[in-house]
mmCIF file of C-alpha atoms in Angstrom:
data_model
loop_
_atom_site.group_PDB
_atom_site.id
_atom_site.type_symbol
_atom_site.label_atom_id
_atom_site.label_comp_id
_atom_site.label_asym_id
_atom_site.label_seq_id
_atom_site.Cartn_x
_atom_site.Cartn_y
_atom_site.Cartn_z
ATOM 1 C CA MET A 319 -3.138 -3.875 -5.845
ATOM 2 C CA MET A 320 -3.166 -1.621 -8.617
ATOM 3 C CA ASP A 321 0.233 -0.449 -10.643
ATOM 4 C CA LEU A 322 -1.350 4.124 -10.057
ATOM 5 C CA ARG A 323 2.137 5.655 -12.136
ATOM 6 C CA GLY A 324 0.425 8.526 -14.086
ATOM 7 C CA ALA A 325 -3.100 7.973 -12.591
ATOM 8 C CA LYS A 326 -4.715 11.158 -11.133
ATOM 9 C CA VAL A 327 -5.678 11.046 -7.450
ATOM 10 C CA VAL A 328 -8.198 13.598 -6.561
ATOM 11 C CA ILE A 329 -8.401 14.979 -2.183
ATOM 12 C CA ALA A 330 -10.633 16.595 -0.699
ATOM 13 C CA GLY A 331 -9.237 17.899 2.725
ATOM 14 C CA GLY A 332 -6.487 19.671 3.169
ATOM 15 C CA GLY A 333 -6.518 18.654 6.854
ATOM 16 C CA ALA A 334 -4.348 15.710 8.562
ATOM 17 C CA VAL A 335 -6.295 13.146 7.634
ATOM 18 C CA GLY A 336 -5.788 14.303 3.968
ATOM 19 C CA ALA A 337 -2.355 15.214 4.697
ATOM 20 C CA ARG A 338 -1.870 11.626 5.662
ATOM 21 C CA LYS A 339 -3.695 9.918 2.535
ATOM 22 C CA ALA A 340 -1.888 12.320 0.126
ATOM 23 C CA ARG A 341 1.095 11.410 1.291
ATOM 24 C CA PHE A 342 -0.092 7.453 0.933
ATOM 25 C CA PHE A 343 0.072 8.106 -3.017
ATOM 26 C CA ALA A 344 2.011 10.896 -3.642
ATOM 27 C CA HIS A 345 5.351 8.154 -4.301
ATOM 28 C CA GLU A 346 3.338 6.746 -7.770
ATOM 29 C CA ALA A 347 0.105 9.283 -8.922
ATOM 30 C CA GLN A 348 -1.224 12.694 -9.760
ATOM 31 C CA VAL A 349 -1.859 14.138 -6.234
ATOM 32 C CA VAL A 350 -4.290 16.972 -6.777
ATOM 33 C CA VAL A 351 -5.802 18.068 -2.893
ATOM 34 C CA LEU A 352 -9.108 20.286 -2.728
ATOM 35 C CA SER A 353 -9.321 22.600 0.150
ATOM 36 C CA ARG A 354 -9.481 26.547 1.954
ATOM 37 C CA SER A 355 -6.301 25.468 3.629
ATOM 38 C CA PHE A 356 -3.374 22.844 4.280
ATOM 39 C CA HIS A 357 -1.832 20.832 6.820
ATOM 40 C CA PRO A 358 1.557 21.955 7.335
ATOM 41 C CA ASP A 359 2.506 18.099 6.252
ATOM 42 C CA PHE A 360 2.031 19.196 2.800
ATOM 43 C CA ALA A 361 4.909 20.627 2.198
ATOM 44 C CA GLU A 362 6.918 17.748 2.484
ATOM 45 C CA ILE A 363 4.075 15.705 -0.280
ATOM 46 C CA PRO A 364 4.574 16.495 -3.651
ATOM 47 C CA ALA A 365 1.283 17.137 -4.614
ATOM 48 C CA GLU A 366 -1.041 19.391 -6.320
ATOM 49 C CA THR A 367 -2.541 21.852 -3.513
ATOM 50 C CA VAL A 368 -5.767 23.914 -5.105
ATOM 51 C CA ALA A 369 -6.696 26.486 -2.289
ATOM 52 C CA CYS A 370 -11.322 26.436 -3.688
ATOM 53 C CA ASP A 371 -14.287 26.589 -0.721
ATOM 54 C CA LEU A 372 -15.769 23.530 -1.661
ATOM 55 C CA ALA A 373 -18.972 23.686 0.323
ATOM 56 C CA SER A 374 -19.754 27.039 -1.381
ATOM 57 C CA MET A 375 -18.980 26.103 -5.203
ATOM 58 C CA HIS A 376 -21.488 24.780 -6.888
ATOM 59 C CA ASP A 377 -21.366 21.405 -8.870
ATOM 60 C CA ASP A 378 -21.169 22.684 -12.336
ATOM 61 C CA GLU A 379 -17.983 23.886 -10.897
ATOM 62 C CA ILE A 380 -17.190 21.532 -8.499
ATOM 63 C CA ILE A 381 -17.150 18.477 -11.513
ATOM 64 C CA PRO A 382 -14.154 20.165 -13.709
ATOM 65 C CA LEU A 383 -11.790 19.976 -10.943
ATOM 66 C CA LEU A 384 -12.563 15.337 -10.327
ATOM 67 C CA SER A 385 -12.839 15.436 -14.110
ATOM 68 C CA GLY A 386 -10.090 12.514 -15.045
ATOM 69 C CA SER A 387 -9.632 11.257 -11.548
ATOM 70 C CA PHE A 388 -9.494 7.482 -11.049
ATOM 71 C CA LEU A 389 -9.721 8.311 -7.741
ATOM 72 C CA VAL A 390 -11.934 10.668 -5.524
ATOM 73 C CA ILE A 391 -10.522 10.165 -1.746
ATOM 74 C CA THR A 392 -12.821 12.602 0.913
ATOM 75 C CA ALA A 393 -12.031 13.708 3.907
ATOM 76 C CA LEU A 394 -13.512 16.670 5.046
ATOM 77 C CA GLU A 395 -15.478 17.054 8.258
ATOM 78 C CA PRO A 396 -19.022 17.337 7.114
ATOM 79 C CA ALA A 397 -20.351 14.355 6.657
ATOM 80 C CA ASP A 398 -23.095 15.239 3.227
ATOM 81 C CA LEU A 399 -19.937 17.461 2.567
ATOM 82 C CA ASN A 400 -17.856 14.388 2.192
ATOM 83 C CA GLN A 401 -21.363 12.234 0.255
ATOM 84 C CA ARG A 402 -21.777 14.974 -2.384
ATOM 85 C CA ILE A 403 -18.536 14.727 -3.722
ATOM 86 C CA GLY A 404 -18.145 10.997 -3.568
ATOM 87 C CA LEU A 405 -21.741 10.889 -5.801
ATOM 88 C CA LEU A 406 -20.113 14.232 -7.856
ATOM 89 C CA ALA A 407 -16.622 12.015 -8.800
ATOM 90 C CA ARG A 408 -18.732 8.895 -9.208
ATOM 91 C CA ARG A 409 -20.666 10.680 -12.068
ATOM 92 C CA CYS A 410 -17.299 11.086 -13.638
ATOM 93 C CA GLY A 411 -16.416 7.750 -13.545
ATOM 94 C CA ALA A 412 -13.822 7.576 -10.489
ATOM 95 C CA HIS A 413 -13.901 5.694 -7.443
ATOM 96 C CA VAL A 414 -14.523 7.598 -4.530
ATOM 97 C CA ASN A 415 -12.669 6.812 -0.427
ATOM 98 C CA ASP A 416 -14.945 8.271 2.238
ATOM 99 C CA ALA A 417 -13.929 8.825 4.872
ATOM 100 C CA GLY A 418 -16.889 10.696 6.636
ATOM 101 C CA GLY A 419 -20.060 9.438 4.922
ATOM 102 C CA GLU A 420 -21.199 7.096 2.880
ATOM 103 C CA THR A 421 -19.323 3.842 2.051
ATOM 104 C CA GLY A 422 -16.835 4.755 -0.970
ATOM 105 C CA ASP A 423 -15.799 1.492 -3.118
ATOM 106 C CA VAL A 424 -12.504 1.591 -2.214
ATOM 107 C CA TYR A 425 -10.334 1.044 0.981
ATOM 108 C CA LEU A 426 -7.563 1.994 2.331
ATOM 109 C CA PRO A 427 -5.436 -0.613 3.790
ATOM 110 C CA SER A 428 -2.945 -0.091 6.523
ATOM 111 C CA VAL A 429 0.470 -1.027 4.113
ATOM 112 C CA VAL A 430 3.767 -2.627 5.411
ATOM 113 C CA ARG A 431 6.846 -1.963 2.348
ATOM 114 C CA GLY A 432 9.932 -3.167 2.356
ATOM 115 C CA ASP A 433 12.477 -3.171 -0.971
ATOM 116 C CA THR A 434 10.650 -6.242 -2.252
ATOM 117 C CA TYR A 435 7.434 -6.585 -0.773
ATOM 118 C CA CYS A 436 4.429 -4.877 0.486
ATOM 119 C CA ILE A 437 1.848 -5.852 2.226
ATOM 120 C CA GLY A 438 -1.900 -3.972 2.679
ATOM 121 C CA ILE A 439 -3.904 -4.820 5.643
ATOM 122 C CA SER A 440 -7.536 -3.805 5.394
ATOM 123 C CA THR A 441 -10.396 -4.157 7.859
ATOM 124 C CA HIS A 442 -13.101 -2.945 5.959
ATOM 125 C CA GLY A 443 -13.280 0.061 7.410
ATOM 126 C CA ARG A 444 -15.253 -1.456 10.536
ATOM 127 C CA SER A 445 -11.424 -1.153 12.591
ATOM 128 C CA PRO A 446 -8.912 1.369 11.170
ATOM 129 C CA ALA A 447 -6.264 1.142 14.602
ATOM 130 C CA MET A 448 -6.634 -2.813 14.023
ATOM 131 C CA ALA A 449 -5.128 -2.316 11.196
ATOM 132 C CA ARG A 450 -2.655 -0.411 12.392
ATOM 133 C CA HIS A 451 -2.064 -2.036 14.598
ATOM 134 C CA ILE A 452 -1.360 -5.809 12.823
ATOM 135 C CA ARG A 453 0.752 -4.086 10.732
ATOM 136 C CA LEU A 454 3.204 -2.788 13.734
ATOM 137 C CA CYS A 455 3.233 -5.620 15.094
ATOM 138 C CA MET A 456 4.371 -6.814 11.981
ATOM 139 C CA GLU A 457 6.757 -4.030 11.695
ATOM 140 C CA GLU A 458 8.729 -5.064 14.913
ATOM 141 C CA HIS A 459 8.270 -8.565 15.217
ATOM 142 C CA GLY A 460 7.813 -9.747 11.211
ATOM 143 C CA GLY A 461 11.939 -10.556 10.881
ATOM 144 C CA ASP A 462 14.190 -9.501 7.646
ATOM 145 C CA ILE A 463 11.219 -11.005 4.747
ATOM 146 C CA ASP A 464 12.983 -8.215 2.186
ATOM 147 C CA GLY A 465 16.457 -10.979 3.252
ATOM 148 C CA MET A 466 14.039 -13.572 2.848
ATOM 149 C CA VAL A 467 12.769 -12.412 -1.026
ATOM 150 C CA ARG A 468 16.027 -11.527 -1.502
ATOM 151 C CA LEU A 469 17.104 -15.256 -0.909
ATOM 152 C CA GLN A 470 13.343 -17.043 -1.782
ATOM 153 C CA GLU A 471 14.614 -15.597 -4.347
ATOM 154 C CA ALA A 472 18.267 -17.138 -5.572
ATOM 155 C CA LEU A 473 16.945 -20.602 -3.927
ATOM 156 C CA ARG A 474 14.326 -20.472 -6.729
ATOM 157 C CA LYS A 475 16.788 -19.907 -9.344
ATOM 158 C CA ASP A 476 19.191 -22.895 -8.227
ATOM 159 C CA LEU A 477 17.098 -25.375 -7.305
ATOM 160 C CA LYS A 478 15.467 -25.264 -11.107
ATOM 161 C CA GLU A 479 19.119 -25.804 -12.132
ATOM 162 C CA GLN A 480 19.177 -28.107 -9.552
ATOM 163 C CA VAL A 481 15.939 -30.471 -8.715
ATOM 164 C CA PRO A 482 13.739 -31.294 -11.476
ATOM 165 C CA ASP A 483 10.553 -31.855 -9.463
ATOM 166 C CA GLN A 484 8.769 -28.864 -9.167
ATOM 167 C CA ARG A 485 6.952 -30.151 -5.529
ATOM 168 C CA ALA A 486 10.416 -30.987 -4.027
ATOM 169 C CA ARG A 487 11.575 -27.550 -4.785
ATOM 170 C CA SER A 488 8.498 -26.187 -2.753
ATOM 171 C CA ARG A 489 9.559 -28.064 -0.480
ATOM 172 C CA ILE A 490 12.285 -26.685 -0.517
ATOM 173 C CA LEU A 491 11.753 -23.038 0.040
ATOM 174 C CA HIS A 492 8.607 -23.703 2.706
ATOM 175 C CA ALA A 493 11.336 -25.629 4.771
ATOM 176 C CA VAL A 494 13.977 -22.568 4.493
ATOM 177 C CA LEU A 495 10.699 -20.024 5.131
ATOM 178 C CA ASP A 496 10.012 -22.746 8.419
ATOM 179 C CA ASP A 497 13.538 -22.405 10.148
ATOM 180 C CA PRO A 498 14.161 -20.394 12.306
ATOM 181 C CA ALA A 499 18.327 -20.997 11.165
ATOM 182 C CA MET A 500 17.260 -19.613 8.020
ATOM 183 C CA TRP A 501 15.863 -16.266 9.438
ATOM 184 C CA ASP A 502 18.890 -16.054 11.125
ATOM 185 C CA ALA A 503 21.199 -16.789 8.533
ATOM 186 C CA LEU A 504 20.074 -13.517 7.268
ATOM 187 C CA VAL A 505 22.133 -11.298 9.039
ATOM 188 C CA ARG A 506 25.132 -12.842 6.989
ATOM 189 C CA GLY A 507 23.660 -11.911 3.704
ATOM 190 C CA THR A 508 21.886 -13.819 1.165
ATOM 191 C CA GLU A 509 24.471 -15.964 -1.194
ATOM 192 C CA GLN A 510 25.883 -17.482 2.347
ATOM 193 C CA ALA A 511 22.634 -18.119 3.468
ATOM 194 C CA LYS A 512 21.638 -19.473 0.529
ATOM 195 C CA LYS A 513 24.952 -21.586 0.752
ATOM 196 C CA GLU A 514 23.906 -22.508 4.300
ATOM 197 C CA ALA A 515 19.947 -23.161 3.016
ATOM 198 C CA LEU A 516 21.537 -25.811 -0.754
ATOM 199 C CA ARG A 517 24.171 -27.435 1.877
ATOM 200 C CA LYS A 518 21.018 -28.198 4.940
ATOM 201 C CA TYR A 519 18.041 -28.985 2.279
ATOM 202 C CA LEU A 520 20.198 -30.550 -0.658
#
């Protein structure tokens, strides 16, 4: 988890993989994509596209394109070209996520996002399909996580005023999390769910 607002993320490769990774970062970072051609999805992604043939360029032509990057993602088909771009990125002081070739030093997790939370799931590159499977399971069966986060936030504030003992407050908050009735109460809104929780556990 890092705040990448204002950071430069360079993606080498304009195919479907490059587009997916550009979308992952475009909500907060300055994304620059280097490629000979670009997948149609890039029309909807707020990223700068730079048309270039990295395979035919010399190192001293590529380095300026990578300079100032916090992260460089290699998403090209030739593994040896990914490796070459990754090595140049490290010379520029950037971290690397390598979609092919040698393993980089950054793994991109499968992410479950809500208004109040962000959960990253990673198999350390061993099985991206498994990470995606876990994400889909959480999205389908995880319940109203946003609602529960809002309820916990509201309860913490009230409990600090009403329950002096921190361990007692913690027990109540965990009991609410483990109570299926409290999850069901979220459909009635945060305030009503909070009232029900306080009646039940105080």
